[in-house]
XYZ file of C-alpha atoms in Angstrom:
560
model
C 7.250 24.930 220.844
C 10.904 24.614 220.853
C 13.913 22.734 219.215
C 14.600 19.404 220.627
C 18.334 20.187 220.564
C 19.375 20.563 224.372
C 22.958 22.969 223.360
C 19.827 25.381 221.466
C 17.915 24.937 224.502
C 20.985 26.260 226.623
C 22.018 29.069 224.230
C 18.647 30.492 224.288
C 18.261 30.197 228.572
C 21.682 31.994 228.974
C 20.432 34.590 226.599
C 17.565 35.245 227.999
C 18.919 35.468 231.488
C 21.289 37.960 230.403
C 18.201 40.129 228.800
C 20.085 39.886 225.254
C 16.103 39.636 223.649
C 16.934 41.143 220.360
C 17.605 38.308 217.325
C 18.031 39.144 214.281
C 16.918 36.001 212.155
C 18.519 34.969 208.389
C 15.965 32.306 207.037
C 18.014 29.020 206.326
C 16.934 25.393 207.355
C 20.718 24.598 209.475
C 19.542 27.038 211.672
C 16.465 25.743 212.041
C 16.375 24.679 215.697
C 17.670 28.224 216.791
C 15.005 30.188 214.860
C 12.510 27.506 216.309
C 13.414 27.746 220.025
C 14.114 31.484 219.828
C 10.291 32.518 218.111
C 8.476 29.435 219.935
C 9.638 30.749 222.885
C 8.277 33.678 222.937
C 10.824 35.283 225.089
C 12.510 37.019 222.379
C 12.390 40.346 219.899
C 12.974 38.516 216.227
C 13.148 39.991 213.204
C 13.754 38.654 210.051
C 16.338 39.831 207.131
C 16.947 37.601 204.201
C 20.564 39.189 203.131
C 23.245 38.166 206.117
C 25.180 41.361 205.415
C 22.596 43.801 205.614
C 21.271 41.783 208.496
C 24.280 42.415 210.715
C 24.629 45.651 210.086
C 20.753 46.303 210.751
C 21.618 44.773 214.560
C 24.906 46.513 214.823
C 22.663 49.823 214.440
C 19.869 47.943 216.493
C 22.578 47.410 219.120
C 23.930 51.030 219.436
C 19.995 52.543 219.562
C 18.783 50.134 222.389
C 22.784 50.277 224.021
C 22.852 46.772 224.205
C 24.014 43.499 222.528
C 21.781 41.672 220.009
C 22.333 38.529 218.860
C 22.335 37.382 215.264
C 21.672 33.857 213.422
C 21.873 32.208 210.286
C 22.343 29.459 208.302
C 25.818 27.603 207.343
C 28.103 27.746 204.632
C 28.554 31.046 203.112
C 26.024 32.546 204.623
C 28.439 32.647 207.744
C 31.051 35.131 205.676
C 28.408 37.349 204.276
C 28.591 38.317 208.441
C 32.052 38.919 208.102
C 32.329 42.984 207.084
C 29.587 43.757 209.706
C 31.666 41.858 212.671
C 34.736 43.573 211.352
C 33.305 47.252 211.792
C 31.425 46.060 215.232
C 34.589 44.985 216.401
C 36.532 48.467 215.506
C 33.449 50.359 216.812
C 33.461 48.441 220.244
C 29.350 47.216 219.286
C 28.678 43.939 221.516
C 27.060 41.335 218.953
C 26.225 37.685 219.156
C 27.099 35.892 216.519
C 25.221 32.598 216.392
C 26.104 30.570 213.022
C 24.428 27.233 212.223
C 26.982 24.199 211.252
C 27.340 20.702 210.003
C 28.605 18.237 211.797
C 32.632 18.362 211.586
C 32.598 14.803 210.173
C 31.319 16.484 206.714
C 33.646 19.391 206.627
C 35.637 19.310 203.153
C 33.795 15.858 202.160
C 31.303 17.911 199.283
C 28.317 17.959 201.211
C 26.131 21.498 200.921
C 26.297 24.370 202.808
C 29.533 23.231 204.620
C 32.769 24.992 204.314
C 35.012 25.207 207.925
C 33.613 27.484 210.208
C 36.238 27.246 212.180
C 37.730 30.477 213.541
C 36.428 32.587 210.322
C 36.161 35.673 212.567
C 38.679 35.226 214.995
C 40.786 38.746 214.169
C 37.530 40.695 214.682
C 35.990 38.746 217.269
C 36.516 38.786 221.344
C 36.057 35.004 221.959
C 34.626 32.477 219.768
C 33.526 28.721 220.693
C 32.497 25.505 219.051
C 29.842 23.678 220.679
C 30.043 20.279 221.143
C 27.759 17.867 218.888
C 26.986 15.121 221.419
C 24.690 16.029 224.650
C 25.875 14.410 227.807
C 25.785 15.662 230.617
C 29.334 16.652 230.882
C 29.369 18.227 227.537
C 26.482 20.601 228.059
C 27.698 21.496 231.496
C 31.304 22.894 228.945
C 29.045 23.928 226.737
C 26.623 26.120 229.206
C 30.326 27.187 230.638
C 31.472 28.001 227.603
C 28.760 30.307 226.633
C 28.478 31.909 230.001
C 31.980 33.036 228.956
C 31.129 34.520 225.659
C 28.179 36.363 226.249
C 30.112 38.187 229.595
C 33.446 38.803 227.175
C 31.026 40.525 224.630
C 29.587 43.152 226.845
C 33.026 43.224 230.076
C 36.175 45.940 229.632
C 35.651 47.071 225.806
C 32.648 45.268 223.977
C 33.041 43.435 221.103
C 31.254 40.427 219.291
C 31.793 37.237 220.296
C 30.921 33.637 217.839
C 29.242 30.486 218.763
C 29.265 28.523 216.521
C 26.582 25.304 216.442
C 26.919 21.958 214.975
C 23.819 20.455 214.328
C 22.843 16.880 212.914
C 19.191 15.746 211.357
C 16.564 16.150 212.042
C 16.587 19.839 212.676
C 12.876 20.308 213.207
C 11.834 18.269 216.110
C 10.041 20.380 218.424
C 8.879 19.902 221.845
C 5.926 21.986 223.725
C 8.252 22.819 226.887
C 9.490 26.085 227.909
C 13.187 26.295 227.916
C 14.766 24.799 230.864
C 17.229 26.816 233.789
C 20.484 27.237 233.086
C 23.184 28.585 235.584
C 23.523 31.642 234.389
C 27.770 33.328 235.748
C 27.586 36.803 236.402
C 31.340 39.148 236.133
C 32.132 41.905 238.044
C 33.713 45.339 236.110
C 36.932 46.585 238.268
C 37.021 49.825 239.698
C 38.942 52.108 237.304
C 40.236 54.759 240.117
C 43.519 56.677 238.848
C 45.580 55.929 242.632
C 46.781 58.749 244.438
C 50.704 58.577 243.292
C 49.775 58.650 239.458
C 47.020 61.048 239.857
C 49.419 63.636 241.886
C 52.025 63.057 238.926
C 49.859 63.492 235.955
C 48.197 67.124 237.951
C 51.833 67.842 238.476
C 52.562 67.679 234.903
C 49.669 69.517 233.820
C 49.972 72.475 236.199
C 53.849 72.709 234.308
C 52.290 72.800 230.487
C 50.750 75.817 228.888
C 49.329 73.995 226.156
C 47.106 71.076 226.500
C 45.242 69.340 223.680
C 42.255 67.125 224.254
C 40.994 64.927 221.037
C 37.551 63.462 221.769
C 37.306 60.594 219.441
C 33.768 59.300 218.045
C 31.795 58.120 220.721
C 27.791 58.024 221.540
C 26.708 61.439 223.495
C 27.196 61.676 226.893
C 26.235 64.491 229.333
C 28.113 63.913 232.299
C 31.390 63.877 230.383
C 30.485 66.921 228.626
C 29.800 69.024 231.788
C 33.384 67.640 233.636
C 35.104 68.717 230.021
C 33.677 72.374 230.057
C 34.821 72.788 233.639
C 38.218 71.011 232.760
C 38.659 73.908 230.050
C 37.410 76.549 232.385
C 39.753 75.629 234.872
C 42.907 74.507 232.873
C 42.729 76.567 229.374
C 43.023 73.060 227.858
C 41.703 72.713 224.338
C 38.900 70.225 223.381
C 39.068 69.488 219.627
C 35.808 67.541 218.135
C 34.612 66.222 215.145
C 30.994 66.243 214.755
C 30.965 62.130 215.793
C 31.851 62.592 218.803
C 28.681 64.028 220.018
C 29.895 66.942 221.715
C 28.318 70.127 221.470
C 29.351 73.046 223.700
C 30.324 75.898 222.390
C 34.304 76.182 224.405
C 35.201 72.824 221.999
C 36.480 73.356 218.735
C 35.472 72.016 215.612
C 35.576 72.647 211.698
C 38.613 69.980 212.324
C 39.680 69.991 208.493
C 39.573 73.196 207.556
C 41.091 74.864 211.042
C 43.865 72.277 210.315
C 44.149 73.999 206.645
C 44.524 77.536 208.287
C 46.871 76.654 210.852
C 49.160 74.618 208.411
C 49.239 78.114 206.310
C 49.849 79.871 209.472
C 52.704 79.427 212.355
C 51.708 75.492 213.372
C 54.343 75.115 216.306
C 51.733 78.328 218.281
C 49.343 75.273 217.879
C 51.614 72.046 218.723
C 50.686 70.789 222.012
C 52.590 70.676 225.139
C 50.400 67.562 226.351
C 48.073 65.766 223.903
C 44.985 63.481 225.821
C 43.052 61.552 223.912
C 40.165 59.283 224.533
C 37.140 57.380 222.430
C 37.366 56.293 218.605
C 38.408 57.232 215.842
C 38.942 60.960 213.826
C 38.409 61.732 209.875
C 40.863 64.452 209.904
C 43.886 63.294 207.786
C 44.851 66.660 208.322
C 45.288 66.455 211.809
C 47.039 63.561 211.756
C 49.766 64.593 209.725
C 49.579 67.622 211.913
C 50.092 66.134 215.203
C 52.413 63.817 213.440
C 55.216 66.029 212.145
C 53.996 68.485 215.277
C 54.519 65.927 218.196
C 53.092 66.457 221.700
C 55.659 66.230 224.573
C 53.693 63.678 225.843
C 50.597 62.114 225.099
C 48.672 60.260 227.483
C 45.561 58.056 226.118
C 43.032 56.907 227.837
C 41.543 53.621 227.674
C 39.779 50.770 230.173
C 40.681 48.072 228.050
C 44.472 49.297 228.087
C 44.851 49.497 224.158
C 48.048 51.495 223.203
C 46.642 53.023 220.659
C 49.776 55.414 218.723
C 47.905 57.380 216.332
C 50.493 60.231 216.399
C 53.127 58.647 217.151
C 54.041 60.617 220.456
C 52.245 57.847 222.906
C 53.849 58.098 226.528
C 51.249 56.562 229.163
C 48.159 54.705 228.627
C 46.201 55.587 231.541
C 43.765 52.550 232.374
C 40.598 54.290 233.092
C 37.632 55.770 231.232
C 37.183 59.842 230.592
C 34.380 60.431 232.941
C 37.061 58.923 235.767
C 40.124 60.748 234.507
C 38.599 64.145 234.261
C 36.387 64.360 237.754
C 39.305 63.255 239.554
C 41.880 65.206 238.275
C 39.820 68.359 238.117
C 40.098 68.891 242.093
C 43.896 68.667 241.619
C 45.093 70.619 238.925
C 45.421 74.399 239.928
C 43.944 77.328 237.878
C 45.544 78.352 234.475
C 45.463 80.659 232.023
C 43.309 80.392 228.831
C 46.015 81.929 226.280
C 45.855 78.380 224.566
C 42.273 78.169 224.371
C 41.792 81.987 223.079
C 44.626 81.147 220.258
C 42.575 77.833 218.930
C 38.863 79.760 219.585
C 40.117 83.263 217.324
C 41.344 80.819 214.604
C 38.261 78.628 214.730
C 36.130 81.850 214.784
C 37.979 83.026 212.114
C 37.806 80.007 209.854
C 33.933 79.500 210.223
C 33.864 82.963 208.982
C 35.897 82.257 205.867
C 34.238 78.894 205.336
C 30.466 80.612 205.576
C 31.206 83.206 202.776
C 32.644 80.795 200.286
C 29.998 78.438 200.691
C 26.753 80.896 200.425
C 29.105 82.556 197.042
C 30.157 78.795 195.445
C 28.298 77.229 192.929
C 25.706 73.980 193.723
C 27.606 71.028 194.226
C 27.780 68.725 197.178
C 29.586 70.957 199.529
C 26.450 73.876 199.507
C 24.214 69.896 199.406
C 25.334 69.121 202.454
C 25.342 72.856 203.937
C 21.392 73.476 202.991
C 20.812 70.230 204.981
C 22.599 71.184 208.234
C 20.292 74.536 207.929
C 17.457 71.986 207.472
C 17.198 69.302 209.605
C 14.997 69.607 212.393
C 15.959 70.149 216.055
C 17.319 66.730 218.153
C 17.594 64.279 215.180
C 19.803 61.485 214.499
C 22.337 62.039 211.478
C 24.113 59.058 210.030
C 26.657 59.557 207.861
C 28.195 57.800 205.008
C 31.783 56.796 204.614
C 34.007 58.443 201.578
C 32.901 61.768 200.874
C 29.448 62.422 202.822
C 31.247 62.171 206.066
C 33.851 64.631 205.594
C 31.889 67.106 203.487
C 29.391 66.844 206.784
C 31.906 67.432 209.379
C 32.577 71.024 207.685
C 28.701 72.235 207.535
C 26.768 73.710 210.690
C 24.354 71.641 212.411
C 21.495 71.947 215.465
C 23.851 71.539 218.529
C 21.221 68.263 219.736
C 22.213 66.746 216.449
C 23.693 62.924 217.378
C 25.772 61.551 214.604
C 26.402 58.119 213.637
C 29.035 56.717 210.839
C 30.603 53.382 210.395
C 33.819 54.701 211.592
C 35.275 51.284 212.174
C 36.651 50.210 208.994
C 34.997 52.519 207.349
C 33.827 50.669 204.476
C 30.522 51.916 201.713
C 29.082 48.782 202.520
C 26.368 49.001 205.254
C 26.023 52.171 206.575
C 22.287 52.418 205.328
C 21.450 48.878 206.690
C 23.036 49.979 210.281
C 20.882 53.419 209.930
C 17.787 51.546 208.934
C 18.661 48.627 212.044
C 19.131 51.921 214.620
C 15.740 54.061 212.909
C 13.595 51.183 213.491
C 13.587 51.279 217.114
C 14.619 55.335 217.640
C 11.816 57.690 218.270
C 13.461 60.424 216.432
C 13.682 61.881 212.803
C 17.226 59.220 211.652
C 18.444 60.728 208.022
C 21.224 59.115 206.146
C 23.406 61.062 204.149
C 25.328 58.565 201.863
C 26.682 58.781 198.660
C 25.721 57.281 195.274
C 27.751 54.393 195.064
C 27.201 52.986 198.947
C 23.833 53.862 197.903
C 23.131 51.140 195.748
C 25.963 48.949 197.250
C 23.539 48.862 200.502
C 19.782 48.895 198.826
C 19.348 45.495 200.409
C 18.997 47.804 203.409
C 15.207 48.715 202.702
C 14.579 44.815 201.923
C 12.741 44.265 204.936
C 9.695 44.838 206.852
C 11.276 47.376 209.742
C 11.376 49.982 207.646
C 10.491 52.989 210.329
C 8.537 55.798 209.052
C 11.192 58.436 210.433
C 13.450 57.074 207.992
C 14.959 59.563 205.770
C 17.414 58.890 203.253
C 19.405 61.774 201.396
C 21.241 60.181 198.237
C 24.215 62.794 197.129
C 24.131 61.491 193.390
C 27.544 63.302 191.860
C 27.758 59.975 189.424
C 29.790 58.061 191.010
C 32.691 58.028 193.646
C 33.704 61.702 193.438
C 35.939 60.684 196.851
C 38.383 59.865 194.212
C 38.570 63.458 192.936
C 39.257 65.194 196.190
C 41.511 63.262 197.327
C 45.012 63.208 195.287
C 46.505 60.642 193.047
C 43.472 58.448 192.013
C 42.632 61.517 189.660
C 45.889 61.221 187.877
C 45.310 57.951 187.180
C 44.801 56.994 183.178
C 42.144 54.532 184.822
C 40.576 56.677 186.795
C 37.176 57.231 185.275
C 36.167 53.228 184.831
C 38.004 52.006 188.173
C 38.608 54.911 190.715
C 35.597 57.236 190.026
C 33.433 53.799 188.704
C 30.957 56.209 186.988
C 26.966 55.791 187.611
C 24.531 56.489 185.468
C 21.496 55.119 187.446
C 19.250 56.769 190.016
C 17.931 55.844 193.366
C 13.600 56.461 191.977
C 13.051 52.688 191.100
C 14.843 51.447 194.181
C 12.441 53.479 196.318
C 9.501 52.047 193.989
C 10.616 48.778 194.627
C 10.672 49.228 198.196
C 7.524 51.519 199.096
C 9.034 54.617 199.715
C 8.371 57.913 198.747
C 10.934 59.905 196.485
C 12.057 63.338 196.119
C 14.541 64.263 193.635
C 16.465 68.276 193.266
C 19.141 69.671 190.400
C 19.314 72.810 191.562
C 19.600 74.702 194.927
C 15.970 76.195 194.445
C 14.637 72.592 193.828
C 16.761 71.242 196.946
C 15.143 74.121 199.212
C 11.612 73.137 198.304
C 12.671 69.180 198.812
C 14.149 69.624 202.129
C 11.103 71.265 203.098
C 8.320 68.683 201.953
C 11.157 65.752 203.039
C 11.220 67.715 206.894
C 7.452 68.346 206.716
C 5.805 66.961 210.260
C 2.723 65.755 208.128
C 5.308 63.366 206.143
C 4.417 59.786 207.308
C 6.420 57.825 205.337
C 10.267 56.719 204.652
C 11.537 58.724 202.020
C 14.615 58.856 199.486
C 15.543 62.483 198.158
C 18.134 61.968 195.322
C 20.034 65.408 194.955
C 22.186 65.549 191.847
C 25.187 67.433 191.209
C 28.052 67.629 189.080
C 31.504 66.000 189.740
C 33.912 67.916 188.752
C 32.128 71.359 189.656
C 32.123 69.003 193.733
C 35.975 68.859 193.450
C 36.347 72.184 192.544
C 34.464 73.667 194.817
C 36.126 71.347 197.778
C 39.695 72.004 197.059
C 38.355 76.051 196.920
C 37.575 76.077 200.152
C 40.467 74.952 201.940
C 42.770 77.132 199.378
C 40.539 79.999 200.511
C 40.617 79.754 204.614
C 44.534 79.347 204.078
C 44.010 82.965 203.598
């Protein structure tokens, strides 16, 4: 059975032929005839989350696991914002979904009837294309209308992916149903352009490589990747270029560099122009490092080339020269049979430092006191081989990228915007459908800020949730200024007093709680444990101001 509404009907054939299956449902009665035709089909994968935030974010992680777009649906009125910070960080993080949102008819916008505000354009900064159907069903208007969609759903997923917003107008009754299967729609197919470098600008950019003894290479955060991994440890072998890496972008070879923040301490203490690139390339999302911003800032490259398909001109450090419209993969196998064979001086300088960092940074840690720092350190050492990691925005994130992990580690973050307010909603969306162990390490605050994430019945049992409780948002102590602040304990640090036990409770999962490092040895071993068979939440608690201690130690100490 399916919705008598023929623009529904439409929507849901172009879908279909376009294998976007995956729906993620918000009960509501506007949407109605979507949720009807969509489940009475039986042609797609629904699922069904009550709270519109978490419910984006669940298919924004559903869309990066399965590497495709999903589509999501709910009701009108303000159901339609409570979308809004999801579509923001799918936008930033390049995720293709399909937002589907319910309406009234425009002839009740702003005249007090319920569930109406104007739906008009409310994503349009953080959405690729966006379009209105029409209300009436001619024939002329649903041949626009199947146009129109055609046209969305190939801008979400063409050059750099993105969401994209229909948004549907629907009048009463919503609930007619017919016993049909939904009828053919023309479905319009694009074609991706072939992203080549030509012959004159690949000769000049090996030209100007071959002249530079120091080449930097920033891989931004990006899903892993094989192929490009293999043409960047050849690129280094041949050129003495340096890859640096944050743990987000998935790279895992032993010729990159990482420990970003704290080898950015040590060279800052040390001579930082040895460092300062000749050439700087740069390709995928985004970086933590403040550090190395400001580094690369008041260091600037020469020239600094950035690659991108979609052409963005994207200045992070302010030394952008070329934007060179292709994709990594393409830059680096062509240009690797035309740059000539260098030496690795470069690459030795930024390994010995890195070498000698790590060093540093592994004796303070195993001699510091328990806080969230030797936390996060105990769970790199435990975490079993080729998991999934996502981590939590504010401090999690950065206190992760400085611990050792299993080199087949993949790591997720809502790197986007960056915001504490669904990362455990997109890890529980990308768990549910991943084969793997998925943990979330998030802090206290985005904790509880996100519970509505285990409010719902895809709860995977290789779920495994790692609250660092320091009592509230302890990012505000490391990082300088807030801590000044007169107001800082009630509205910077916003102290907590709860814990995460009655949430799991609530929820059905199991809990696990540690205070010490003993207790957090024996917890990471029963939460690892293959015979575990159920989500689980292990709350680890440590002291604030012992955590910003501790963090601001370490990077005084490797400036050594």
């Amino acid at each position: 059975m399916i919705s008598t509404k023929k623009h529904v009907q439409q929507l849901a054939a172009l879908l279909h032929q376009k294998g976007i299956n995956d729906v993620v449902i918000s009960p509501g009665s506007r949407n109605g005839p979507m949720i009807n035709t969509f489940v009475g089909s039986g042609l797609f994968n629904c699922r069904n989350i009550v709270d519109e935030r978490s419910a984006a974010y669940f298919a924004m992680g559903l869309s990066q696991a399965l590497n495709k777009p999903v589509a999501i649906v709910c009701s009108s009125g303000t159901a339609t914002l409570n979308y809004a910070p999801a579509i923001a960080e799918a936008y930033y993080l390049t995720i293709p979904l399909i937002v589907i949102t319910a309406d009234r008819p425009e002839y009740w916008i702003d005249q007090l009837e319920n569930q109406c505000i104007n739906q008009r354009g409310i994503y349009s900064n953080f959405v690729k294309k966006e379009y209105n159907l029409p209300l009436e069903e001619s024939e002329t208007e649903l041949w626009q209308a199947a146009r129109e969609i055609n046209e969305c759903l190939n801008a979400a997923v063409s050059g750099k992916p993105a969401p994209v917003h229909i948004n549907v107008p629907l009048e009463e009754p919503l609930h007619d149903l017919l016993d049909e299967e939904i009828p053919a729609t023309k479905a319009i197919d694009t074609k991706e352009s072939v992203l080549d470098i030509n012959k004159a600008s690949l000769n000049k950019l090996a030209s100007e490589l071959d002249s530079s003894n120091k080449v930097l290479i920033l891989a931004g955060q990006q899903n892993p990747n094989q192929e490009l991994e293999k043409l960047l440890v050849r690129f280094i072998e041949k050129t003495g270029a340096v890859v640096l890496k944050e743990h987000l972008a998935n790279l895992k070879d032993e010729s990159f560099c990482g420990s970003v923040d704290t080898l950015m301490a040590a060279i800052l203490a040390d001579v930082p122009s040895d460092f300062q690139p000749d050439i700087l390339i740069t390709f995928g999302g985004h970086f933590v490092s403040k550090a190395l911003k400001q580094f690369l800032r008041k260091n600037k490259a020469g020239q600094h080339w950035h690659l991108s398909p979609a052409n963005d001109h994207y200045d992070t450090y302010q030394s952008l020269t070329e934007v060179v419209k292709t994709d990594a993969i393409t830059f680096f196998s062509q240009l690797l049979s035309e740059v000539g064979e260098k030496e690795q001086e470069y690459l030795h300088r930024w390994k010995n430092k890195e070498n000698e960092v790590n060093q540093l940074r592994d004796k303070y840690i195993s001699e510091s006191q328990f806080s969230d720092l030797k936390v996060i350190a105990e769970v790199g050492q435990s975490i079993p081989e080729n998991s999934v990691v996502h981590l939590g925005n504010s401090s999690p994130v950065r206190y992760a990228l400085i611990a050792n992990w299993p080199n087949n580690t993949t790591f997720l973050s809502n790197r986007g915007t960056s915001g504490i307010d669904g990362p455990m909603s997109t890890a529980v969306g990308y768990a549910s459908v991943s084969e793997k162990i998925n943990t979330v390490l998030i802090g206290d605050l985005s904790f509880f800020y996100d519970s509505n994430a285990l409010w719902n019945n895809y709860i995977n049992e290789n779920l495994r949730i790692i609250v660092i409780n320091n009592g509230g948002g302890n990012i505000f102590s490391l990082i300088k200024g807030p801590g000044e602040s007169p107001a800082f304990q009630q509205h910077f640090f916003a102290e907590n007093k709860f814990k995460a036990q009655g949430i799991a409770h609530t929820f059905g999962l199991d809990y696990l709680s540690a205070e010490n490092e003993s207790e957090l040895k024996d917890s990471l071993t029963e939460l690892y444990s293959p015979i575990r068979k159920n989500a689980t939440i292990l709350e680890v608690f440590t002291d604030a101001e012992v955590n910003t201690k501790t963090f601001r130690g370490l990077f005084k100490f490797v400036k050594q």
